[in-house]
Short mmCIF file of C-alpha atoms in Angstrom, two decimals:
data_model
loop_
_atom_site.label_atom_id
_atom_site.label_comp_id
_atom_site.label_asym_id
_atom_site.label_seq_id
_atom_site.Cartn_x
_atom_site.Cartn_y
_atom_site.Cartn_z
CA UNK A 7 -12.40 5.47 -26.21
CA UNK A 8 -11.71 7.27 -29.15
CA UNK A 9 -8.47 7.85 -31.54
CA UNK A 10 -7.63 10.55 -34.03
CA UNK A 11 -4.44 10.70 -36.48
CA UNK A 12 -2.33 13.83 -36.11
CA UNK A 13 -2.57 16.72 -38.19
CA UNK A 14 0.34 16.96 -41.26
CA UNK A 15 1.54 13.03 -40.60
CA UNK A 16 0.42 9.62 -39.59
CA UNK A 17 0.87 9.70 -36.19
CA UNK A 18 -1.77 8.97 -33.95
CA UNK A 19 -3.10 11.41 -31.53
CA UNK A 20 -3.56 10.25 -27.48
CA UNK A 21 -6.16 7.97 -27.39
CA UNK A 22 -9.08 9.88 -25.01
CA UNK A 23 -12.36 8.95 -23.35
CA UNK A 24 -15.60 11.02 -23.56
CA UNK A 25 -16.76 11.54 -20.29
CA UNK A 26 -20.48 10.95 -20.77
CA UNK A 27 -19.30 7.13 -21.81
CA UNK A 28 -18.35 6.79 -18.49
CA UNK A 29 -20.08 4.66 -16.27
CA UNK A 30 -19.79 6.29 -12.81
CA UNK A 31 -19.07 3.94 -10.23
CA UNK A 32 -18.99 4.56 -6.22
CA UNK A 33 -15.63 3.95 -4.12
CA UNK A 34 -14.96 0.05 -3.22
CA UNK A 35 -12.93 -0.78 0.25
CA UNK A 36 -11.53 -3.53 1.40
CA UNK A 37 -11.13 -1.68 5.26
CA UNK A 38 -14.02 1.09 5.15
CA UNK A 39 -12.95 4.29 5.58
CA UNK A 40 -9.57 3.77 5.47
CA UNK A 41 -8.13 0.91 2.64
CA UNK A 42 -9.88 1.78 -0.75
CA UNK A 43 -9.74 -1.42 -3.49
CA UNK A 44 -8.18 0.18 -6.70
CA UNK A 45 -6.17 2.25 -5.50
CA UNK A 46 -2.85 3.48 -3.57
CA UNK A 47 -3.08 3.08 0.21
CA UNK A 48 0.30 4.95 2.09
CA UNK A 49 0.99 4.34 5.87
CA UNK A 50 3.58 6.28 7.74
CA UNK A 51 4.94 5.78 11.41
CA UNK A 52 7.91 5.72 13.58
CA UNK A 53 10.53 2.48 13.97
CA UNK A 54 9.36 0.42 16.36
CA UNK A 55 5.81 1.49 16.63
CA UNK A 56 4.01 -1.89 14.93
CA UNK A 57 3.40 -0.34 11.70
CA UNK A 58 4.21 -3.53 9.83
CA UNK A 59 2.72 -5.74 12.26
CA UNK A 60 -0.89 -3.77 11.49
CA UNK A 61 -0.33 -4.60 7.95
CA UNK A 62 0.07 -8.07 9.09
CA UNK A 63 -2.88 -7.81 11.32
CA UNK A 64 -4.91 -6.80 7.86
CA UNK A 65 -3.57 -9.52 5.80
CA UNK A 66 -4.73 -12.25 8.41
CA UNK A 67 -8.27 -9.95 7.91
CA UNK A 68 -8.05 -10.48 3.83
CA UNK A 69 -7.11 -14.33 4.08
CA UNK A 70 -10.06 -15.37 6.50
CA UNK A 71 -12.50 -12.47 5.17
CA UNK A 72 -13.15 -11.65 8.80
CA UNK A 73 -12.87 -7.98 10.04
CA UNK A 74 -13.17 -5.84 6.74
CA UNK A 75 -15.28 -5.15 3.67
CA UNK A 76 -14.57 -8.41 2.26
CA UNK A 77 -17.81 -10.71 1.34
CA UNK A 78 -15.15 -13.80 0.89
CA UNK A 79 -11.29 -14.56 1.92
CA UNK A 80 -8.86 -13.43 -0.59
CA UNK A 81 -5.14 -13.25 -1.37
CA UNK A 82 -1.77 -11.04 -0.07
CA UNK A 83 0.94 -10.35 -1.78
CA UNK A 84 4.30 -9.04 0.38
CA UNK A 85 7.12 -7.58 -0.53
CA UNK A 86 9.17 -6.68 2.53
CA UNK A 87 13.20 -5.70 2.65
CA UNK A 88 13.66 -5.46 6.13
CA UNK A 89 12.53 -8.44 7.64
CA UNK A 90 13.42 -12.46 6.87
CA UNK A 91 10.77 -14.69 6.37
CA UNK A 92 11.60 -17.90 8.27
CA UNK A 93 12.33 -16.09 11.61
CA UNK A 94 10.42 -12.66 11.65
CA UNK A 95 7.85 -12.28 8.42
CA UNK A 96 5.68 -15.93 8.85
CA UNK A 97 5.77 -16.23 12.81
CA UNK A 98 4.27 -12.64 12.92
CA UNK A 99 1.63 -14.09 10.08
CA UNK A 100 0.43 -17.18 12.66
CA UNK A 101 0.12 -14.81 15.49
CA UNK A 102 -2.16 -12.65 13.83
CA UNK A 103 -4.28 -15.53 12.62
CA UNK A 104 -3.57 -15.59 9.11
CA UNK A 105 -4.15 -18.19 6.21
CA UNK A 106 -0.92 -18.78 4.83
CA UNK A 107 -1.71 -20.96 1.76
CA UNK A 108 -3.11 -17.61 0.98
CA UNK A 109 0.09 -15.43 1.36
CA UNK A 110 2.69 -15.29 -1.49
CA UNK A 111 6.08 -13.31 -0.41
CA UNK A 112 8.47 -12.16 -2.71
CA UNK A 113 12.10 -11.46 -2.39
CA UNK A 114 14.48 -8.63 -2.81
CA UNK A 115 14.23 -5.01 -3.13
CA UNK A 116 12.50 -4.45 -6.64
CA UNK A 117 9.06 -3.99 -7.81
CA UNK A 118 8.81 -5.87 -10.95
CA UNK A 119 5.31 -5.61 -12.44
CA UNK A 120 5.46 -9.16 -13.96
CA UNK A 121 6.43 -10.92 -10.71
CA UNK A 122 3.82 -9.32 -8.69
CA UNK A 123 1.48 -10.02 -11.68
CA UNK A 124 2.41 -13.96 -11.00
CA UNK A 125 2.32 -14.03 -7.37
CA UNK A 126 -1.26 -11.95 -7.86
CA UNK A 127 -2.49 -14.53 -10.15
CA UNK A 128 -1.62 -17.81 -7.92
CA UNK A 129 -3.17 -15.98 -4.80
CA UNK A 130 -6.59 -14.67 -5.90
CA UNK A 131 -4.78 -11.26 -4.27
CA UNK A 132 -7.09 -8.34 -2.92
CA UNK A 133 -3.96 -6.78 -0.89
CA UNK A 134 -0.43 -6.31 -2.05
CA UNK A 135 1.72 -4.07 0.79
CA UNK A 136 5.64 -2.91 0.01
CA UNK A 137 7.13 -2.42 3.21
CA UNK A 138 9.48 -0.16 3.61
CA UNK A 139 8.52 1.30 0.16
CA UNK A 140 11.98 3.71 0.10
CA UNK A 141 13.92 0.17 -0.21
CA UNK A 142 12.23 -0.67 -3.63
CA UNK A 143 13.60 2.89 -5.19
CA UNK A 144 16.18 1.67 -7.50
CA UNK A 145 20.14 3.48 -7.10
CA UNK A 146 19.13 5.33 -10.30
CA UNK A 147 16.33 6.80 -8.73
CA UNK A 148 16.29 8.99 -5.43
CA UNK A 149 13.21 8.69 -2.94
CA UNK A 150 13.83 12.33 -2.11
CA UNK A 151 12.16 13.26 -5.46
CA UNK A 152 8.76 13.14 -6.37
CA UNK A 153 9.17 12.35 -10.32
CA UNK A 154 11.62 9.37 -9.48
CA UNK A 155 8.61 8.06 -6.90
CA UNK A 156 6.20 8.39 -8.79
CA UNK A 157 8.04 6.53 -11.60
CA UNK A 158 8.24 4.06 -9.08
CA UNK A 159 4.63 3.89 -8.05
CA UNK A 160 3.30 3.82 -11.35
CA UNK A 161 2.92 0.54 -12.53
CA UNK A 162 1.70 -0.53 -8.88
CA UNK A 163 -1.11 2.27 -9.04
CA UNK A 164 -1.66 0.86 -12.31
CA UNK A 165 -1.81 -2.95 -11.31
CA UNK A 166 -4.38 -1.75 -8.10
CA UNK A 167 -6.49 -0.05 -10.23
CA UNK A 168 -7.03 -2.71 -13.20
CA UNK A 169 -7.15 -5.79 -10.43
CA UNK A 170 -9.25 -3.64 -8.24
CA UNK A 171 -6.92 -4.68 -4.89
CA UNK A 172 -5.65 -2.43 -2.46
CA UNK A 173 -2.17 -1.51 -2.62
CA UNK A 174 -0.39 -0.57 0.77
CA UNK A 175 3.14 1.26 0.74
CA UNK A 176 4.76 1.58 4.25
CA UNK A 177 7.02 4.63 5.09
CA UNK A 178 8.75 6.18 7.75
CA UNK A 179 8.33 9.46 9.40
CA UNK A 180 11.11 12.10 9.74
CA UNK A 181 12.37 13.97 12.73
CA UNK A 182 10.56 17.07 12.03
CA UNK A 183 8.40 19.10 14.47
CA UNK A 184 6.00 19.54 11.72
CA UNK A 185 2.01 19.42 12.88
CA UNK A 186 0.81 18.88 9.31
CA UNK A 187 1.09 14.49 9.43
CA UNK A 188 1.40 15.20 5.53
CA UNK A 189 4.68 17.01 6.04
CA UNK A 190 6.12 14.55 8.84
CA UNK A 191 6.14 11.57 6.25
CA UNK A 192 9.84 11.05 5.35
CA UNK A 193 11.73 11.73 1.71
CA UNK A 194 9.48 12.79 -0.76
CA UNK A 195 5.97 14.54 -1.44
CA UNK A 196 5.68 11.87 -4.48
CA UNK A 197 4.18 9.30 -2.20
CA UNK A 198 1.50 10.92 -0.16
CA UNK A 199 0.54 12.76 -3.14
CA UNK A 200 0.17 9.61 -5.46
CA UNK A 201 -2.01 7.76 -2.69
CA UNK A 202 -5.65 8.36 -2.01
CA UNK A 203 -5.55 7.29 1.36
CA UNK A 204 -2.64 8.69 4.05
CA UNK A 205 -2.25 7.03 7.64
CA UNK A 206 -0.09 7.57 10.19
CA UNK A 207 0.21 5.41 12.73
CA UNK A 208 1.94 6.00 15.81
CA UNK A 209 1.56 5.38 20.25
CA UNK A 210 -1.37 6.74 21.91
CA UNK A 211 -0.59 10.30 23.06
CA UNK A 212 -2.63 9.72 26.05
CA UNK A 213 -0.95 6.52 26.95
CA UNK A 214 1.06 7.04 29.81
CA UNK A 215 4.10 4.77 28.72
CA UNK A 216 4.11 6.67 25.58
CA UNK A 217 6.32 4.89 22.91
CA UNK A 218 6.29 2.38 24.57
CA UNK A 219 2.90 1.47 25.65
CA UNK A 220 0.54 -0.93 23.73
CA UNK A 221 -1.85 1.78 22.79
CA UNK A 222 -1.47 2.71 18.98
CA UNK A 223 -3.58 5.37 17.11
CA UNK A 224 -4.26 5.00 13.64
#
């Protein structure tokens, strides 16, 4: 990286990177092709659907390093606002198999970078999921605007990328009749277009019981 002090004054210039220093590097996953490590992960589906018990289903597959692109078991982080831990969030966790000396859940609707940072630290974490992710937008932001979620996003983008885990943010998906799955994820644009990899989960269309059948496609 380089510096340069501005022209006229001593201010210093944006620090910049040459991009032959750069050592090129392939994409890593922790779920091949759909959960890269480093980097934003956003899944979108209807209430009710099992969204948030996939998620759970993946963090049982981080802790015992069984199912993904994991050579060895690693840590979860969880932040989730609509659920309670005792009764909902840990019962769901031991009937999807997972390690829970492994899982570190955090409280309350707000994503503060040095909390994570802890939890992250104590749990050797590869997967940190916010679920629903419109409940961490502070009052003095709006979800409905992709500046204010992107402020948001920010330093957990950041965090993924320099711990190289993958970061999962949950969202619902609006009432449109929109065929674009982009455009049927609810509030903002900021979301989708901040994440490298968009899911949508939802029933099988060809399951007869439709919603509520026990066929999902992902």
């Amino acid at each position: 990286q380089h510096g340069a002090s501005a022209c006229g004054g001593g201010m210093t210039a944006p620090v910049f990177t040459i991009a032959a220093d750069v050592k090129v590097r392939p994409v890593e996953w922790l779920w091949y092709p759909f959960v890269p490590l480093g980097k934003l992960t956003a899944v979108a589906g209807r209430m009710g659907q099992g969204k948030t018990l996939w998620t759970d289903w993946l963090a049982a597959a981080v802790t015992t390093g069984y199912g993904i692109n994991s050579p060895r078991p690693g840590g979860v982080v969880m932040l989730s606002a609509e659920d309670d831990d005792a009764d909902t969030i840990v019962p769901r966790l031991v009937a999807v198999g997972a390690d829970l000396s492994r899982v570190a859940l955090i409280p309350g609707t707000t994503v503060d970078p040095d909390v994570i940072l802890a939890a992250c630290e104590h749990v050797d974490v590869r997967l940190l999921t916010i679920d629903p992710f419109t409940s961490y937008v502070p009052g003095n932001k709006s979800a409905h605007k992709a500046q204010d979620v992107r402020f948001v996003l920010a330093p957990i983008v950041e965090l993924a990328r320099e711990r190289r885990l993958a970061a999962i943010a949950v969202q619902h998906v609006n009432r449109s009749d929109a065929t674009d799955a982009l455009d049927r994820i609810a509030d903002s644009q900021g979301l989708p277009q901040v994440a490298r990899s968009v899911l949508v989960w939802g029933a099988d269309p060809q399951d007869e019981q439709g919603d509520l059948g026990s066929r999902k496609v992902l």
